[in-house]
Short mmCIF file of C-alpha atoms in Angstrom, two decimals:
data_model
loop_
_atom_site.label_atom_id
_atom_site.label_comp_id
_atom_site.label_asym_id
_atom_site.label_seq_id
_atom_site.Cartn_x
_atom_site.Cartn_y
_atom_site.Cartn_z
CA CYS A 1 0.38 13.33 7.94
CA HIS A 2 2.99 13.92 5.25
CA LEU A 3 5.96 16.18 5.94
CA ASN A 4 4.88 18.76 3.38
CA GLY A 5 2.64 21.09 5.37
CA SER A 6 3.73 19.81 8.79
CA LEU A 7 5.83 22.82 9.83
CA ASN A 8 3.05 24.85 11.45
CA SER A 9 3.08 24.51 15.22
CA TYR A 10 -0.04 24.57 17.35
CA ALA A 11 1.50 23.89 20.75
CA GLU A 12 3.64 26.18 22.87
CA GLN A 13 6.05 23.39 23.74
CA GLY A 14 6.26 21.77 20.34
CA ASN A 15 4.28 19.20 18.42
CA SER A 16 4.70 15.49 18.11
CA LEU A 17 4.39 14.33 14.51
CA ILE A 18 3.08 11.03 13.16
CA THR A 19 4.19 10.85 9.55
CA PHE A 20 3.81 8.44 6.66
CA PHE A 21 7.01 8.46 4.61
CA GLU A 22 7.70 6.51 1.44
CA LEU A 23 11.15 7.32 0.05
CA ASP A 24 14.77 6.50 0.84
CA GLN A 25 16.00 10.08 1.36
CA ILE A 26 14.93 13.21 3.23
CA THR A 27 15.59 16.73 2.02
CA PRO A 28 17.01 19.67 4.02
CA SER A 29 13.51 21.18 4.23
CA GLU A 30 12.13 17.92 5.56
CA ILE A 31 14.97 17.62 8.05
CA ASN A 32 14.18 21.14 9.25
CA ILE A 33 10.54 20.22 9.82
CA LEU A 34 11.47 17.04 11.66
CA LYS A 35 13.88 18.86 13.93
CA GLN A 36 11.11 21.25 15.00
CA GLN A 37 9.05 18.40 16.43
CA ALA A 38 9.07 17.38 20.06
CA LYS A 39 8.88 13.77 18.92
CA VAL A 40 8.58 12.00 15.57
CA TYR A 41 6.72 8.75 14.95
CA VAL A 42 6.86 6.74 11.72
CA THR A 43 4.67 3.86 10.61
CA SER A 44 7.41 1.65 9.16
CA THR A 45 10.79 0.51 10.39
CA PHE A 46 12.18 1.25 6.93
CA SER A 47 11.32 4.94 7.37
CA GLN A 48 12.79 4.81 10.85
CA GLN A 49 16.08 3.59 9.37
CA VAL A 50 16.02 6.24 6.63
CA PHE A 51 15.47 9.01 9.17
CA SER A 52 18.28 7.65 11.32
CA GLN A 53 20.69 7.84 8.38
CA PHE A 54 19.98 11.58 8.21
CA GLY A 55 20.36 12.14 11.95
CA ILE A 56 16.67 12.11 12.87
CA THR A 57 15.46 9.95 15.76
CA ALA A 58 11.99 8.54 15.19
CA GLU A 59 9.94 5.91 16.98
CA TYR A 60 8.18 3.14 15.10
CA LEU A 61 4.42 3.37 15.63
CA PRO A 62 2.78 0.15 14.40
CA ILE A 63 -0.65 0.79 12.86
CA GLY A 64 -2.69 -2.38 13.07
CA PHE A 65 -6.10 -3.77 12.15
CA ASP A 66 -9.10 -1.45 12.31
CA SER A 67 -11.67 -3.81 13.83
CA HIS A 68 -14.20 -1.00 14.17
CA ASN A 69 -14.63 -0.59 10.41
CA PHE A 70 -13.52 -3.93 8.99
CA LYS A 71 -14.97 -7.39 9.64
CA VAL A 72 -14.48 -10.75 7.96
CA LEU A 73 -17.58 -11.48 5.90
CA GLU A 74 -19.47 -14.70 6.46
CA LYS A 75 -19.53 -15.14 2.69
CA ARG A 76 -16.94 -13.46 0.49
CA PRO A 77 -17.90 -12.27 -3.02
CA SER A 78 -16.80 -15.00 -5.40
CA ILE A 79 -17.27 -16.41 -8.89
CA ASP A 80 -17.15 -20.19 -9.21
CA GLY A 81 -14.03 -21.35 -10.99
CA VAL A 82 -12.50 -17.86 -11.17
CA ILE A 83 -9.41 -16.57 -9.39
CA GLN A 84 -10.02 -12.93 -8.53
CA TYR A 85 -7.23 -10.40 -8.04
CA LEU A 86 -7.61 -7.03 -6.35
CA LEU A 87 -5.51 -3.98 -7.22
CA PRO A 88 -6.23 -1.42 -4.46
CA GLY A 89 -4.75 1.99 -3.74
CA LYS A 90 -4.84 5.33 -5.55
CA TRP A 91 -3.51 5.20 -9.12
CA GLU A 92 -0.04 6.71 -9.24
CA SER A 93 3.49 5.96 -10.39
CA ARG A 94 4.69 5.33 -6.83
CA LYS A 95 2.36 2.36 -6.55
CA SER A 96 3.46 0.94 -9.94
CA SER A 97 -0.20 0.95 -10.99
CA ALA A 98 0.46 1.09 -14.74
CA GLN A 99 3.13 -1.60 -14.66
CA VAL A 100 0.87 -3.93 -12.69
CA LEU A 101 -2.00 -3.39 -15.09
CA ARG A 102 0.15 -4.02 -18.18
CA ALA A 103 1.83 -7.12 -16.76
CA TRP A 104 -1.42 -8.63 -15.49
CA ALA A 105 -3.24 -7.96 -18.78
CA LYS A 106 -0.42 -9.53 -20.79
CA ARG A 107 -0.58 -12.74 -18.72
CA TYR A 108 -4.27 -13.02 -17.84
CA GLY A 109 -6.17 -10.60 -20.08
CA ASN A 110 -9.41 -12.00 -21.57
CA ASN A 111 -8.91 -15.32 -19.77
CA ALA A 112 -12.25 -16.25 -18.23
CA ALA A 113 -10.54 -18.13 -15.39
CA TYR A 114 -9.24 -14.85 -13.95
CA ARG A 115 -10.62 -11.48 -12.94
CA LEU A 116 -8.83 -8.27 -11.92
CA ASN A 117 -10.81 -5.89 -9.72
CA CYS A 118 -9.25 -2.42 -9.73
CA ALA A 119 -10.05 -0.06 -6.84
CA ILE A 120 -7.73 2.70 -8.05
CA HIS A 121 -9.79 5.89 -7.79
CA ASN A 122 -7.52 8.87 -7.14
CA PRO A 123 -9.34 12.02 -5.97
CA PHE A 124 -6.31 14.12 -6.92
CA LEU A 125 -6.62 13.20 -10.61
CA PRO A 126 -9.48 14.42 -12.83
CA PRO A 127 -11.48 11.40 -14.07
CA GLU A 128 -10.60 12.09 -17.70
CA ARG A 129 -6.89 12.12 -16.88
CA LEU A 130 -7.12 8.92 -14.89
CA ASN A 131 -9.01 7.25 -17.73
CA ALA A 132 -6.37 8.38 -20.21
CA MET A 133 -3.56 6.98 -18.05
CA VAL A 134 -5.34 3.63 -17.69
CA ASN A 135 -6.01 3.53 -21.44
CA GLU A 136 -2.35 4.24 -22.15
CA ALA A 137 -1.22 1.50 -19.76
CA LEU A 138 -3.44 -1.01 -21.56
CA GLY A 139 -2.35 0.14 -25.01
CA GLY A 140 -5.89 1.12 -25.90
CA GLN A 141 -7.07 -2.48 -25.49
CA ARG A 142 -10.17 -3.54 -23.56
CA TYR A 143 -10.33 -6.70 -21.47
CA PHE A 144 -13.61 -8.19 -20.31
CA ASN A 145 -11.98 -9.60 -17.17
CA ILE A 146 -10.55 -6.30 -15.91
CA GLN A 147 -13.12 -4.18 -14.11
CA PHE A 148 -12.70 -0.77 -12.52
CA LEU A 149 -14.61 -0.36 -9.28
CA PRO A 150 -16.16 2.99 -8.39
CA TRP A 151 -14.95 4.98 -5.40
CA ALA A 152 -16.13 3.37 -2.16
CA PRO A 153 -18.20 6.01 -0.32
CA ASP A 154 -17.77 4.42 3.12
CA ASN A 155 -15.76 1.83 5.00
CA ALA A 156 -18.60 -0.71 4.92
CA THR A 157 -18.42 -0.71 1.12
CA TYR A 158 -14.62 -0.82 1.15
CA ASN A 159 -14.77 -3.75 3.59
CA VAL A 160 -16.52 -5.75 0.84
CA THR A 161 -14.05 -4.50 -1.76
CA LEU A 162 -11.07 -5.72 0.27
CA GLN A 163 -12.66 -9.18 0.47
CA SER A 164 -13.74 -9.34 -3.17
CA SER A 165 -10.66 -11.26 -4.28
CA GLN A 166 -8.49 -14.15 -3.18
CA ILE A 167 -5.27 -12.34 -4.12
CA VAL A 168 -4.35 -8.72 -3.39
CA ILE A 169 -1.63 -7.04 -5.47
CA SER A 170 0.75 -4.92 -3.39
CA MET A 171 3.65 -4.00 -5.66
CA SER A 172 4.11 -0.39 -4.57
CA GLY A 173 7.62 1.00 -4.81
CA GLY A 174 7.29 2.81 -1.51
CA GLU A 175 4.80 2.80 1.35
CA GLY A 176 4.46 4.21 4.82
CA ARG A 177 2.15 1.31 5.76
CA ASP A 178 -0.31 0.39 2.93
CA LEU A 179 -3.43 -0.14 5.00
CA PRO A 180 -5.48 -1.68 2.13
CA CYS A 181 -2.84 -4.43 1.80
CA TYR A 182 -2.71 -4.89 5.58
CA HIS A 183 -6.47 -5.20 5.96
CA ALA A 184 -7.04 -7.38 2.89
CA THR A 185 -4.36 -9.77 4.16
CA ALA A 186 -5.77 -9.70 7.69
CA MET A 187 -9.15 -10.72 6.26
CA GLY A 188 -7.79 -13.69 4.35
CA ALA A 189 -6.44 -12.56 0.96
CA TRP A 190 -3.04 -13.73 -0.29
CA PRO A 191 -0.83 -10.73 -1.09
CA VAL A 192 1.62 -10.64 -3.98
CA ALA A 193 3.92 -7.98 -2.57
CA MET A 194 7.30 -6.32 -2.77
CA ASN A 195 9.78 -7.63 -0.23
CA ALA A 196 10.67 -4.07 0.72
CA HIS A 197 9.88 -0.96 2.83
CA ALA A 198 6.76 -1.11 5.05
CA TYR A 199 5.64 -4.51 3.75
CA ARG A 200 8.53 -6.12 5.61
CA ASP A 201 6.95 -5.11 8.93
CA TYR A 202 3.96 -7.41 8.53
CA LEU A 203 4.35 -9.65 5.48
CA THR A 204 6.38 -12.87 5.61
CA GLU A 205 6.93 -15.92 3.45
CA SER A 206 4.14 -17.66 5.37
CA ASN A 207 1.39 -15.06 4.85
CA ALA A 208 2.43 -13.59 1.47
CA VAL A 209 4.20 -14.27 -1.80
CA LEU A 210 7.10 -11.83 -1.81
CA VAL A 211 8.86 -10.36 -4.84
CA THR A 212 12.51 -9.36 -4.54
CA PRO A 213 13.11 -5.81 -5.83
CA SER A 214 15.23 -5.53 -8.96
CA GLY A 215 16.67 -2.15 -7.95
CA LYS A 216 15.49 1.42 -7.46
CA ARG A 217 14.14 4.19 -9.67
CA PRO A 218 13.70 7.95 -9.15
CA ALA A 219 10.39 8.81 -7.52
CA ALA A 220 9.79 11.88 -9.71
CA ASP A 221 6.57 11.52 -11.71
CA GLY A 222 5.75 15.14 -12.51
CA ILE A 223 2.50 14.97 -10.53
CA PHE A 224 2.92 13.95 -6.90
CA PHE A 225 6.72 13.86 -6.83
CA VAL A 226 8.36 16.80 -8.59
CA SER A 227 12.09 16.87 -9.36
CA ASN A 228 14.38 19.24 -7.44
CA GLY A 229 11.70 20.38 -5.01
CA PRO A 230 11.99 20.87 -1.24
CA PHE A 231 9.92 17.74 -0.54
CA ASN A 232 9.60 14.14 -1.70
CA GLN A 233 12.99 13.65 -3.31
CA GLY A 234 14.38 10.14 -3.48
CA ASN A 235 13.90 6.71 -4.95
CA LEU A 236 11.37 3.91 -5.07
CA PHE A 237 11.92 0.17 -5.32
CA CYS A 238 11.24 -1.39 -8.71
CA TRP A 239 10.56 -4.91 -9.97
CA GLU A 240 10.55 -7.10 -13.07
CA ASP A 241 7.37 -8.31 -14.75
CA ASP A 242 8.52 -11.94 -14.84
CA ALA A 243 9.12 -11.98 -11.08
CA PHE A 244 5.68 -10.49 -10.49
CA ILE A 245 3.92 -13.02 -12.70
CA ALA A 246 5.82 -15.91 -11.06
CA ALA A 247 4.60 -14.64 -7.70
CA CYS A 248 1.02 -14.45 -9.01
CA GLU A 249 1.25 -18.07 -10.12
CA GLU A 250 2.54 -19.09 -6.69
CA ALA A 251 -0.31 -17.20 -5.02
CA GLU A 252 -2.80 -19.06 -7.21
CA LYS A 253 -1.31 -22.35 -6.02
CA ARG A 254 -1.84 -21.27 -2.43
CA VAL A 255 -5.44 -20.33 -3.14
CA HIS A 256 -6.08 -23.77 -4.62
CA SER A 257 -4.22 -25.70 -1.91
CA LYS A 258 -4.98 -23.63 1.20
CA GLY A 259 -7.97 -21.46 0.41
CA LEU A 260 -8.24 -18.60 2.88
CA ASN A 261 -4.96 -17.09 4.10
CA THR A 262 -5.24 -18.22 7.73
CA ASN A 263 -1.75 -16.91 8.50
CA GLY A 264 -2.90 -13.52 7.27
CA LEU A 265 -5.82 -13.59 9.72
CA GLU A 266 -3.23 -13.44 12.51
CA LEU A 267 -2.60 -9.79 11.58
CA GLN A 268 -5.91 -8.93 13.24
CA LYS A 269 -4.20 -9.47 16.59
CA LEU A 270 -2.30 -6.22 16.09
CA GLY A 271 -4.92 -3.56 16.61
CA TYR A 272 -4.55 0.12 17.35
CA GLY A 273 -3.99 -0.57 21.05
CA GLN A 274 -0.21 -0.79 20.86
CA ALA A 275 0.04 2.51 19.00
CA VAL A 276 -2.32 4.20 21.46
CA ASP A 277 -0.31 2.86 24.41
CA ILE A 278 2.88 4.36 22.96
CA LEU A 279 1.22 7.75 22.45
CA LEU A 280 -0.35 7.78 25.91
CA ARG A 281 2.98 6.87 27.46
CA ASP A 282 4.63 9.86 25.83
CA LEU A 283 1.77 12.22 26.65
CA LYS A 284 2.12 11.30 30.33
CA ALA A 285 5.89 11.64 30.32
CA PRO A 286 7.20 14.75 32.15
#
């Protein structure tokens, strides 16, 4: 879970906490929560390093492929002669959703050879607000080759969504793991991704097209990250549009020359077993 709300204890001898963390700093309130835990686990080595800088020892808990809910389809959804991109993940500033949408529309908008499938439903945003934010990002323009997918009601539906496109866009400024990116890659998509934070734990030059960050920006967005609060204070990685588009073009070349991302399929070998083994080891420890 996230650190906000993790202070309550339900065990006489202390809790162990598995936390997703996305920023490059931890606040005094967050440090207090972490110090109350018997043990802390994080899902990225980047977060492990951030915690260490603030005096918190945490163990890396690798979250792998969920083979119970996700399977490679015998036939992926496709459109002949069309390169399809997928933008997954809840719409928010942290994930650079608006910047991705603007940059992609500027380069590929209304080009019949390309399609952008957006799975960006955010249950924490009223539909009218989300629609307004999308409309603002696109400057009020409509593009026939950008479609917004409805919320997937179950994992079987989302399994198809994650395999709907040859390229998955993973340009988030901060992630604790990014399971949609992980699973889409593990089922054969080519990710265009930031060479930063959690992505570095499972994406390489051989299974992804990586974009070097251009710097950092404050995480505050007035919605999910509020300035000067006790939680979620820090920075996110940022990127330049030209670098993103160059990576998209490289990913297209890989789709044409290699087809399915067979190196990405190797990520299925990391399941949940390693994480469970670590947790069972610690539960058995005296």
